[in-house]
PDB file of C-alpha atoms in Angstrom:
ATOM      1  CA  MET A   1      -0.477  74.296 -88.442  1.00 66.00           C
ATOM      2  CA  ASN A   2      -1.855  77.692 -87.679  1.00 90.00           C
ATOM      3  CA  ALA A   3      -0.194  79.497 -85.023  1.00 97.00           C
ATOM      4  CA  ILE A   4      -3.479  81.076 -83.519  1.00 98.00           C
ATOM      5  CA  ILE A   5      -6.746  79.479 -82.462  1.00 98.00           C
ATOM      6  CA  SER A   6     -10.264  81.015 -82.181  1.00 98.00           C
ATOM      7  CA  ALA A   7     -12.271  80.849 -79.238  1.00 98.00           C
ATOM      8  CA  SER A   8     -14.823  78.426 -80.789  1.00 97.00           C
ATOM      9  CA  GLU A   9     -12.123  76.351 -82.042  1.00 98.00           C
ATOM     10  CA  LEU A  10     -10.577  76.142 -78.451  1.00 98.00           C
ATOM     11  CA  ALA A  11     -13.954  75.215 -77.075  1.00 97.00           C
ATOM     12  CA  ASP A  12     -13.980  72.203 -79.494  1.00 97.00           C
ATOM     13  CA  ALA A  13     -10.489  71.276 -78.634  1.00 97.00           C
ATOM     14  CA  LEU A  14     -11.222  71.159 -74.960  1.00 97.00           C
ATOM     15  CA  ARG A  15     -14.104  68.731 -75.537  1.00 95.00           C
ATOM     16  CA  SER A  16     -11.914  66.289 -77.788  1.00 96.00           C
ATOM     17  CA  GLU A  17     -10.141  63.271 -76.825  1.00 94.00           C
ATOM     18  CA  ARG A  18      -6.740  65.142 -77.041  1.00 94.00           C
ATOM     19  CA  PRO A  19      -7.529  68.419 -75.260  1.00 96.00           C
ATOM     20  CA  PRO A  20      -4.593  71.022 -75.087  1.00 97.00           C
ATOM     21  CA  VAL A  21      -2.671  72.139 -72.215  1.00 97.00           C
ATOM     22  CA  LEU A  22      -3.910  75.758 -71.364  1.00 98.00           C
ATOM     23  CA  LEU A  23      -1.431  78.321 -70.232  1.00 98.00           C
ATOM     24  CA  ASP A  24      -2.885  81.636 -68.571  1.00 98.00           C
ATOM     25  CA  VAL A  25      -0.128  84.231 -69.244  1.00 98.00           C
ATOM     26  CA  ARG A  26      -1.690  87.399 -68.176  1.00 96.00           C
ATOM     27  CA  TRP A  27       0.810  90.226 -67.864  1.00 93.00           C
ATOM     28  CA  GLN A  28       1.007  93.983 -68.344  1.00 86.00           C
ATOM     29  CA  LEU A  29       3.783  96.200 -69.406  1.00 75.00           C
ATOM     30  CA  SER A  30       2.608  98.967 -67.287  1.00 58.00           C
ATOM     31  CA  THR A  31       4.268  98.995 -63.671  1.00 45.00           C
ATOM     32  CA  ALA A  32       1.208 100.095 -61.853  1.00 39.00           C
ATOM     33  CA  ALA A  33      -2.489 100.293 -62.474  1.00 44.00           C
ATOM     34  CA  ALA A  34      -4.773 103.254 -61.482  1.00 47.00           C
ATOM     35  CA  SER A  35      -4.854 101.991 -57.895  1.00 51.00           C
ATOM     36  CA  GLY A  36      -1.213 102.639 -57.749  1.00 62.00           C
ATOM     37  CA  GLN A  37      -0.554  98.850 -57.342  1.00 72.00           C
ATOM     38  CA  PRO A  38       1.428  96.739 -59.903  1.00 79.00           C
ATOM     39  CA  PHE A  39      -0.633  94.494 -62.122  1.00 82.00           C
ATOM     40  CA  ASP A  40      -0.984  91.045 -60.536  1.00 89.00           C
ATOM     41  CA  GLY A  41      -1.525  88.457 -63.266  1.00 89.00           C
ATOM     42  CA  ARG A  42      -1.642  85.650 -60.481  1.00 92.00           C
ATOM     43  CA  ALA A  43      -4.614  87.505 -58.721  1.00 93.00           C
ATOM     44  CA  ALA A  44      -6.333  87.993 -62.063  1.00 93.00           C
ATOM     45  CA  TYR A  45      -5.931  84.276 -62.825  1.00 95.00           C
ATOM     46  CA  ALA A  46      -7.221  83.335 -59.336  1.00 94.00           C
ATOM     47  CA  SER A  47     -10.568  85.522 -59.994  1.00 93.00           C
ATOM     48  CA  GLY A  48     -11.486  83.823 -63.071  1.00 95.00           C
ATOM     49  CA  HIS A  49      -9.731  81.809 -65.900  1.00 97.00           C
ATOM     50  CA  ILE A  50     -10.617  79.197 -68.519  1.00 97.00           C
ATOM     51  CA  PRO A  51     -11.286  76.015 -66.809  1.00 95.00           C
ATOM     52  CA  GLY A  52      -8.246  73.729 -66.548  1.00 94.00           C
ATOM     53  CA  ALA A  53      -5.780  76.544 -67.277  1.00 96.00           C
ATOM     54  CA  VAL A  54      -2.620  76.783 -65.550  1.00 96.00           C
ATOM     55  CA  PHE A  55      -1.056  80.298 -64.473  1.00 96.00           C
ATOM     56  CA  VAL A  56       2.498  80.995 -65.971  1.00 97.00           C
ATOM     57  CA  ASP A  57       4.396  83.966 -64.439  1.00 96.00           C
ATOM     58  CA  LEU A  58       6.080  85.803 -67.453  1.00 97.00           C
ATOM     59  CA  ASP A  59       8.723  87.492 -65.295  1.00 95.00           C
ATOM     60  CA  ARG A  60       9.558  84.214 -63.455  1.00 95.00           C
ATOM     61  CA  ALA A  61       9.090  81.513 -65.858  1.00 97.00           C
ATOM     62  CA  LEU A  62       9.490  83.196 -69.373  1.00 98.00           C
ATOM     63  CA  ALA A  63      12.465  85.312 -68.591  1.00 97.00           C
ATOM     64  CA  SER A  64      15.360  85.706 -66.224  1.00 97.00           C
ATOM     65  CA  THR A  65      16.544  88.484 -64.135  1.00 95.00           C
ATOM     66  CA  PRO A  66      16.673  92.064 -65.717  1.00 94.00           C
ATOM     67  CA  GLY A  67      20.170  93.396 -66.185  1.00 94.00           C
ATOM     68  CA  PRO A  68      22.501  94.203 -69.160  1.00 94.00           C
ATOM     69  CA  ARG A  69      21.031  91.553 -71.360  1.00 95.00           C
ATOM     70  CA  GLY A  70      17.565  93.535 -71.135  1.00 95.00           C
ATOM     71  CA  ARG A  71      14.445  93.729 -68.921  1.00 95.00           C
ATOM     72  CA  HIS A  72      13.173  90.101 -70.050  1.00 96.00           C
ATOM     73  CA  PRO A  73      16.307  88.391 -71.259  1.00 97.00           C
ATOM     74  CA  LEU A  74      15.913  84.577 -71.998  1.00 97.00           C
ATOM     75  CA  PRO A  75      14.955  82.332 -69.142  1.00 98.00           C
ATOM     76  CA  ASP A  76      17.273  79.892 -67.597  1.00 97.00           C
ATOM     77  CA  LEU A  77      16.177  76.755 -69.793  1.00 97.00           C
ATOM     78  CA  ASP A  78      15.992  74.507 -66.695  1.00 97.00           C
ATOM     79  CA  VAL A  79      13.643  76.929 -65.082  1.00 97.00           C
ATOM     80  CA  PHE A  80      11.496  77.412 -68.294  1.00 98.00           C
ATOM     81  CA  GLY A  81      11.372  73.579 -68.771  1.00 98.00           C
ATOM     82  CA  ALA A  82      10.439  72.807 -65.036  1.00 97.00           C
ATOM     83  CA  ALA A  83       7.649  75.507 -65.327  1.00 97.00           C
ATOM     84  CA  MET A  84       6.287  73.914 -68.515  1.00 98.00           C
ATOM     85  CA  ARG A  85       6.335  70.399 -67.182  1.00 98.00           C
ATOM     86  CA  ARG A  86       4.531  71.650 -63.912  1.00 96.00           C
ATOM     87  CA  ALA A  87       1.826  73.050 -66.351  1.00 97.00           C
ATOM     88  CA  GLY A  88       1.534  69.548 -67.839  1.00 97.00           C
ATOM     89  CA  VAL A  89       3.319  70.304 -71.114  1.00 98.00           C
ATOM     90  CA  SER A  90       4.609  67.372 -72.910  1.00 97.00           C
ATOM     91  CA  ALA A  91       6.206  66.957 -76.287  1.00 94.00           C
ATOM     92  CA  GLY A  92       3.149  65.151 -77.691  1.00 92.00           C
ATOM     93  CA  THR A  93       0.525  67.311 -76.163  1.00 95.00           C
ATOM     94  CA  PRO A  94      -1.029  70.354 -77.983  1.00 97.00           C
ATOM     95  CA  VAL A  95      -0.516  73.691 -75.984  1.00 98.00           C
ATOM     96  CA  VAL A  96      -2.734  76.881 -76.232  1.00 98.00           C
ATOM     97  CA  ALA A  97      -1.457  80.143 -74.496  1.00 98.00           C
ATOM     98  CA  TYR A  98      -3.743  83.090 -73.720  1.00 98.00           C
ATOM     99  CA  ASP A  99      -3.516  86.501 -71.946  1.00 97.00           C
ATOM    100  CA  GLY A 100      -5.720  89.249 -71.077  1.00 94.00           C
ATOM    101  CA  GLY A 101      -6.267  90.223 -74.822  1.00 91.00           C
ATOM    102  CA  ILE A 102      -3.338  92.332 -75.914  1.00 89.00           C
ATOM    103  CA  GLY A 103      -1.541  89.082 -76.960  1.00 94.00           C
ATOM    104  CA  TRP A 104       2.035  90.014 -76.185  1.00 96.00           C
ATOM    105  CA  ALA A 105       2.559  87.818 -73.138  1.00 97.00           C
ATOM    106  CA  ALA A 106       0.786  84.670 -74.829  1.00 98.00           C
ATOM    107  CA  ALA A 107       2.971  85.210 -77.966  1.00 98.00           C
ATOM    108  CA  ARG A 108       6.176  85.253 -75.659  1.00 98.00           C
ATOM    109  CA  ALA A 109       5.051  81.698 -74.269  1.00 98.00           C
ATOM    110  CA  TRP A 110       4.246  80.531 -77.747  1.00 98.00           C
ATOM    111  CA  TRP A 111       7.584  81.742 -79.212  1.00 98.00           C
ATOM    112  CA  LEU A 112       9.672  80.245 -76.303  1.00 98.00           C
ATOM    113  CA  LEU A 113       7.945  76.746 -76.684  1.00 98.00           C
ATOM    114  CA  ARG A 114       8.431  76.857 -80.601  1.00 97.00           C
ATOM    115  CA  TRP A 115      12.085  78.010 -80.314  1.00 97.00           C
ATOM    116  CA  THR A 116      12.654  75.194 -77.737  1.00 98.00           C
ATOM    117  CA  GLY A 117      11.217  72.541 -79.925  1.00 97.00           C
ATOM    118  CA  HIS A 118       7.507  72.150 -79.087  1.00 97.00           C
ATOM    119  CA  PRO A 119       5.711  71.149 -82.244  1.00 95.00           C
ATOM    120  CA  ASP A 120       2.075  72.161 -81.340  1.00 97.00           C
ATOM    121  CA  VAL A 121       1.497  75.516 -79.865  1.00 98.00           C
ATOM    122  CA  ARG A 122      -0.990  78.225 -80.561  1.00 98.00           C
ATOM    123  CA  VAL A 123      -2.335  81.471 -79.144  1.00 98.00           C
ATOM    124  CA  LEU A 124      -5.931  82.183 -78.373  1.00 98.00           C
ATOM    125  CA  ASP A 125      -6.712  84.799 -80.953  1.00 98.00           C
ATOM    126  CA  GLY A 126      -8.217  87.837 -78.890  1.00 97.00           C
ATOM    127  CA  GLY A 127      -7.000  86.401 -75.793  1.00 97.00           C
ATOM    128  CA  LEU A 128      -9.472  85.979 -72.603  1.00 97.00           C
ATOM    129  CA  PRO A 129     -12.020  88.657 -73.811  1.00 96.00           C
ATOM    130  CA  ALA A 130     -12.631  86.522 -76.904  1.00 97.00           C
ATOM    131  CA  TRP A 131     -13.623  83.571 -74.694  1.00 97.00           C
ATOM    132  CA  ASP A 132     -17.421  83.285 -74.192  1.00 94.00           C
ATOM    133  CA  GLY A 133     -17.509  80.088 -72.269  1.00 93.00           C
ATOM    134  CA  PRO A 134     -17.383  79.530 -68.374  1.00 94.00           C
ATOM    135  CA  LEU A 135     -14.722  80.747 -66.252  1.00 95.00           C
ATOM    136  CA  GLU A 136     -13.318  79.134 -63.138  1.00 94.00           C
ATOM    137  CA  ALA A 137     -12.119  80.884 -60.005  1.00 91.00           C
ATOM    138  CA  GLU A 138      -9.200  79.447 -58.120  1.00 72.00           C
ATOM    139  CA  ALA A 139     -11.497  78.419 -55.153  1.00 63.00           C
ATOM    140  CA  GLU A 140     -13.354  76.383 -57.455  1.00 58.00           C
ATOM    141  CA  ALA A 141     -10.180  74.883 -58.874  1.00 52.00           C
ATOM    142  CA  GLU A 142      -8.868  74.039 -55.524  1.00 54.00           C
ATOM    143  CA  ALA A 143     -12.030  72.187 -54.567  1.00 46.00           C
ATOM    144  CA  GLU A 144     -11.442  69.981 -57.472  1.00 48.00           C
ATOM    145  CA  ALA A 145      -7.732  69.815 -57.197  1.00 47.00           C
ATOM    146  CA  GLU A 146      -7.264  66.123 -57.422  1.00 45.00           C
ATOM    147  CA  ALA A 147      -9.378  66.045 -60.747  1.00 45.00           C
ATOM    148  CA  SER A 148      -7.978  69.278 -62.360  1.00 54.00           C
ATOM    149  CA  ALA A 149      -4.439  69.337 -61.384  1.00 65.00           C
ATOM    150  CA  PRO A 150      -2.379  68.675 -64.439  1.00 77.00           C
ATOM    151  CA  ALA A 151      -0.137  65.598 -64.499  1.00 88.00           C
ATOM    152  CA  GLU A 152       3.491  66.299 -64.650  1.00 93.00           C
ATOM    153  CA  GLY A 153       4.583  66.877 -68.390  1.00 96.00           C
ATOM    154  CA  ASP A 154       7.760  65.457 -70.051  1.00 97.00           C
ATOM    155  CA  PHE A 155       8.864  68.566 -72.182  1.00 98.00           C
ATOM    156  CA  VAL A 156      12.637  69.242 -72.259  1.00 98.00           C
ATOM    157  CA  PRO A 157      13.503  72.454 -74.032  1.00 98.00           C
ATOM    158  CA  LYS A 158      16.040  72.146 -77.056  1.00 97.00           C
ATOM    159  CA  PRO A 159      16.691  75.458 -78.596  1.00 96.00           C
ATOM    160  CA  ALA A 160      16.705  75.977 -82.293  1.00 91.00           C
ATOM    161  CA  GLU A 161      19.511  77.427 -83.991  1.00 87.00           C
ATOM    162  CA  GLY A 162      19.169  80.873 -86.036  1.00 84.00           C
ATOM    163  CA  ALA A 163      15.665  81.990 -84.324  1.00 92.00           C
ATOM    164  CA  VAL A 164      17.461  84.334 -81.804  1.00 97.00           C
ATOM    165  CA  LEU A 165      19.384  87.524 -82.575  1.00 97.00           C
ATOM    166  CA  ASP A 166      22.034  89.237 -80.237  1.00 97.00           C
ATOM    167  CA  ALA A 167      22.862  92.939 -80.519  1.00 98.00           C
ATOM    168  CA  ASP A 168      25.492  92.455 -83.252  1.00 98.00           C
ATOM    169  CA  GLY A 169      23.199  90.193 -85.206  1.00 98.00           C
ATOM    170  CA  ALA A 170      20.319  92.629 -85.020  1.00 98.00           C
ATOM    171  CA  ALA A 171      22.683  95.510 -86.227  1.00 98.00           C
ATOM    172  CA  ALA A 172      23.849  93.322 -89.126  1.00 98.00           C
ATOM    173  CA  LEU A 173      20.379  92.381 -90.133  1.00 98.00           C
ATOM    174  CA  ALA A 174      19.276  96.003 -90.271  1.00 98.00           C
ATOM    175  CA  ARG A 175      21.842  96.200 -93.206  1.00 97.00           C
ATOM    176  CA  SER A 176      21.667  92.953 -94.823  1.00 97.00           C
ATOM    177  CA  GLY A 177      17.854  92.233 -94.344  1.00 98.00           C
ATOM    178  CA  VAL A 178      14.697  93.533 -92.631  1.00 98.00           C
ATOM    179  CA  LEU A 179      14.653  94.505 -89.020  1.00 98.00           C
ATOM    180  CA  LEU A 180      11.486  95.548 -87.615  1.00 98.00           C
ATOM    181  CA  ASP A 181      10.953  97.751 -84.466  1.00 98.00           C
ATOM    182  CA  ALA A 182       7.582  96.458 -82.995  1.00 98.00           C
ATOM    183  CA  ARG A 183       7.244  99.346 -80.603  1.00 97.00           C
ATOM    184  CA  ALA A 184       4.890 102.443 -80.954  1.00 96.00           C
ATOM    185  CA  GLY A 185       5.955 104.872 -83.617  1.00 97.00           C
ATOM    186  CA  GLU A 186       6.663 107.663 -81.223  1.00 97.00           C
ATOM    187  CA  ARG A 187       9.146 105.481 -79.248  1.00 97.00           C
ATOM    188  CA  TYR A 188      10.771 104.329 -82.550  1.00 98.00           C
ATOM    189  CA  ARG A 189      10.955 108.083 -83.580  1.00 98.00           C
ATOM    190  CA  GLY A 190      12.365 108.939 -80.233  1.00 97.00           C
ATOM    191  CA  GLU A 191       9.732 111.517 -79.399  1.00 97.00           C
ATOM    192  CA  VAL A 192       9.071 109.651 -76.131  1.00 94.00           C
ATOM    193  CA  GLU A 193      10.703 107.019 -74.053  1.00 94.00           C
ATOM    194  CA  PRO A 194       8.712 106.102 -70.880  1.00 90.00           C
ATOM    195  CA  ILE A 195      10.953 103.048 -69.778  1.00 90.00           C
ATOM    196  CA  ASP A 196      14.430 103.069 -71.461  1.00 92.00           C
ATOM    197  CA  PRO A 197      17.231 105.672 -70.879  1.00 91.00           C
ATOM    198  CA  VAL A 198      17.511 106.555 -74.550  1.00 94.00           C
ATOM    199  CA  GLY A 199      14.717 107.149 -77.254  1.00 96.00           C
ATOM    200  CA  GLY A 200      15.128 106.226 -80.837  1.00 98.00           C
ATOM    201  CA  HIS A 201      15.734 102.997 -82.815  1.00 98.00           C
ATOM    202  CA  ILE A 202      18.629 100.601 -84.143  1.00 98.00           C
ATOM    203  CA  PRO A 203      19.876 102.254 -87.183  1.00 98.00           C
ATOM    204  CA  GLY A 204      18.312 100.641 -90.346  1.00 98.00           C
ATOM    205  CA  ALA A 205      15.413  99.203 -88.395  1.00 98.00           C
ATOM    206  CA  LEU A 206      11.860  99.871 -89.910  1.00 98.00           C
ATOM    207  CA  SER A 207       8.972 100.984 -87.700  1.00 98.00           C
ATOM    208  CA  ALA A 208       6.303  98.194 -87.570  1.00 98.00           C
ATOM    209  CA  PRO A 209       4.069  98.670 -84.505  1.00 98.00           C
ATOM    210  CA  THR A 210       2.264  95.577 -83.076  1.00 97.00           C
ATOM    211  CA  SER A 211      -1.056  97.544 -83.050  1.00 96.00           C
ATOM    212  CA  ASP A 212      -1.138  97.206 -86.741  1.00 97.00           C
ATOM    213  CA  ASN A 213      -1.134  93.469 -86.543  1.00 97.00           C
ATOM    214  CA  VAL A 214      -4.682  93.294 -85.040  1.00 97.00           C
ATOM    215  CA  ASP A 215      -8.195  94.697 -85.583  1.00 96.00           C
ATOM    216  CA  ALA A 216     -10.249  96.784 -83.236  1.00 92.00           C
ATOM    217  CA  ASP A 217     -11.132  93.647 -81.215  1.00 92.00           C
ATOM    218  CA  GLY A 218      -7.657  92.617 -80.745  1.00 93.00           C
ATOM    219  CA  ARG A 219      -7.699  89.780 -83.136  1.00 97.00           C
ATOM    220  CA  PHE A 220      -5.147  89.190 -85.849  1.00 97.00           C
ATOM    221  CA  ARG A 221      -5.802  90.706 -89.250  1.00 97.00           C
ATOM    222  CA  PRO A 222      -6.285  87.955 -91.949  1.00 97.00           C
ATOM    223  CA  ALA A 223      -3.041  86.523 -93.254  1.00 97.00           C
ATOM    224  CA  ALA A 224      -3.351  88.126 -96.608  1.00 97.00           C
ATOM    225  CA  GLU A 225      -3.532  91.543 -95.105  1.00 98.00           C
ATOM    226  CA  LEU A 226      -0.526  90.758 -92.829  1.00 98.00           C
ATOM    227  CA  ARG A 227       1.480  89.646 -95.876  1.00 98.00           C
ATOM    228  CA  ALA A 228       0.613  92.783 -97.585  1.00 98.00           C
ATOM    229  CA  ARG A 229       1.537  94.864 -94.502  1.00 98.00           C
ATOM    230  CA  PHE A 230       4.971  93.217 -94.067  1.00 98.00           C
ATOM    231  CA  GLY A 231       5.544  93.072 -97.694  1.00 98.00           C
ATOM    232  CA  GLU A 232       5.217  96.965 -97.964  1.00 98.00           C
ATOM    233  CA  LEU A 233       8.136  96.837 -95.298  1.00 98.00           C
ATOM    234  CA  GLY A 234      10.183  94.613 -97.669  1.00 98.00           C
ATOM    235  CA  ALA A 235       9.639  91.605 -95.197  1.00 98.00           C
ATOM    236  CA  THR A 236       8.915  88.357 -97.220  1.00 98.00           C
ATOM    237  CA  ARG A 237       9.941  84.774 -97.231  1.00 97.00           C
ATOM    238  CA  ASP A 238      12.727  85.715 -99.623  1.00 97.00           C
ATOM    239  CA  VAL A 239      14.769  87.832 -97.236  1.00 97.00           C
ATOM    240  CA  PRO A 240      15.962  87.328 -93.655  1.00 98.00           C
ATOM    241  CA  VAL A 241      13.657  89.045 -91.064  1.00 98.00           C
ATOM    242  CA  GLY A 242      14.132  89.969 -87.571  1.00 98.00           C
ATOM    243  CA  VAL A 243      12.027  91.732 -84.890  1.00 98.00           C
ATOM    244  CA  TYR A 244      12.812  93.676 -81.598  1.00 98.00           C
ATOM    245  CA  CYS A 245      10.786  95.724 -79.284  1.00 98.00           C
ATOM    246  CA  GLY A 246      11.446  97.166 -75.818  1.00 96.00           C
ATOM    247  CA  SER A 247      12.297  93.962 -74.116  1.00 96.00           C
ATOM    248  CA  GLY A 248      11.388  91.035 -76.339  1.00 97.00           C
ATOM    249  CA  VAL A 249       7.745  90.514 -75.411  1.00 97.00           C
ATOM    250  CA  SER A 250       5.757  92.623 -77.877  1.00 97.00           C
ATOM    251  CA  ALA A 251       8.170  91.676 -80.487  1.00 98.00           C
ATOM    252  CA  ALA A 252       7.086  88.008 -79.992  1.00 98.00           C
ATOM    253  CA  HIS A 253       3.625  89.233 -81.063  1.00 98.00           C
ATOM    254  CA  GLU A 254       5.223  90.507 -84.275  1.00 98.00           C
ATOM    255  CA  VAL A 255       6.922  87.217 -84.862  1.00 98.00           C
ATOM    256  CA  LEU A 256       3.715  85.589 -84.435  1.00 98.00           C
ATOM    257  CA  ALA A 257       1.951  87.835 -86.874  1.00 98.00           C
ATOM    258  CA  LEU A 258       4.627  87.118 -89.362  1.00 98.00           C
ATOM    259  CA  GLU A 259       4.089  83.426 -88.764  1.00 98.00           C
ATOM    260  CA  VAL A 260       0.522  84.007 -89.526  1.00 98.00           C
ATOM    261  CA  ALA A 261       1.370  85.648 -92.712  1.00 98.00           C
ATOM    262  CA  GLY A 262       3.760  82.774 -93.701  1.00 97.00           C
ATOM    263  CA  ILE A 263       7.043  84.778 -92.930  1.00 98.00           C
ATOM    264  CA  PRO A 264       9.627  83.257 -90.623  1.00 97.00           C
ATOM    265  CA  ALA A 265      11.334  85.577 -88.502  1.00 98.00           C
ATOM    266  CA  ALA A 266      14.099  85.713 -85.734  1.00 98.00           C
ATOM    267  CA  LEU A 267      13.556  87.573 -82.253  1.00 98.00           C
ATOM    268  CA  TYR A 268      16.029  89.973 -80.728  1.00 98.00           C
ATOM    269  CA  VAL A 269      15.220  89.072 -77.303  1.00 98.00           C
ATOM    270  CA  GLY A 270      17.330  91.562 -75.522  1.00 98.00           C
ATOM    271  CA  SER A 271      15.643  94.378 -77.759  1.00 98.00           C
ATOM    272  CA  TRP A 272      15.972  98.078 -77.143  1.00 98.00           C
ATOM    273  CA  SER A 273      16.563  97.601 -73.242  1.00 97.00           C
ATOM    274  CA  GLU A 274      19.681  95.730 -74.066  1.00 98.00           C
ATOM    275  CA  TRP A 275      20.786  97.787 -76.868  1.00 98.00           C
ATOM    276  CA  THR A 276      20.638 100.969 -74.889  1.00 97.00           C
ATOM    277  CA  SER A 277      22.491  99.443 -71.949  1.00 96.00           C
ATOM    278  CA  ASP A 278      25.893 100.181 -73.972  1.00 96.00           C
ATOM    279  CA  PRO A 279      26.180 103.915 -74.707  1.00 94.00           C
ATOM    280  CA  ALA A 280      28.522 102.972 -77.434  1.00 96.00           C
ATOM    281  CA  ARG A 281      25.863 101.378 -79.524  1.00 97.00           C
ATOM    282  CA  PRO A 282      24.422 103.833 -82.059  1.00 97.00           C
ATOM    283  CA  VAL A 283      21.013 105.250 -81.986  1.00 98.00           C
ATOM    284  CA  ALA A 284      18.886 106.795 -84.701  1.00 98.00           C
ATOM    285  CA  VAL A 285      15.983 109.162 -84.112  1.00 97.00           C
ATOM    286  CA  GLY A 286      13.105 110.443 -86.494  1.00 97.00           C
ATOM    287  CA  PRO A 287      11.152 108.725 -89.000  1.00 96.00           C
ATOM    288  CA  ASP A 288      14.199 107.887 -91.236  1.00 95.00           C
ATOM    289  CA  PRO A 289      15.524 104.302 -90.513  1.00 95.00           C
ATOM    290  CA  GLN A 290      19.132 105.686 -90.638  1.00 91.00           C
TER     291      GLN A 290
END
């Protein structure tokens, strides 16, 4: 099954006898907008969302409290499972996640559901900007609450083995396989570091920014192009592949791109924010992986 879905395919699916559960996962990495106020995904959802979609708060449902394990460590599975069930997610129901267009947050929801055993999850390619159908404001949804509120789902998370890397596993994979750094190249090289205390990368990791996964419209490049891109970095189905970023969100987008290319990959959820929390861990700078 393809891991992404186009807007036209989603429109058809929503009219079908087995419509997907829609998760609105709008979120931004930046801590404040131009107004000086933090981005409010809940408010963006309230102002207009795809009809029937349920808002999912990335920081509360798709991650746990920031700390030594990183800015977006794995969520408590009971909390995550409860959030998914409230959204109407069941084991036998298809799910589509979307965000504001960059794809990172939707990919985090996709990855968590896949990692915990859901068999039918896709991401709306291009996010909400790709959707040309009607939008529903929260007031309209509340007016039809009894008709539109999702029935409680039955999904129970059951994590898969081998899909998650810790710091030691990421360091080992950088030597024995392919470890991709999904952040912007200047952060990988250590030229700038706007968030974490130290710039640079995990020794042996290769720079592979998520921006190269998509075209100018924010849609994923064709599978063949993605295979060629990752193949040039040595990432193929024949070698173990892992991905990290700053806090395990944009790296989920890279794992999704690899999935589109037919290449399985593990996610280092703690990523650079966890790696740099221990000053004893080595840091490489510059374009050279080592």
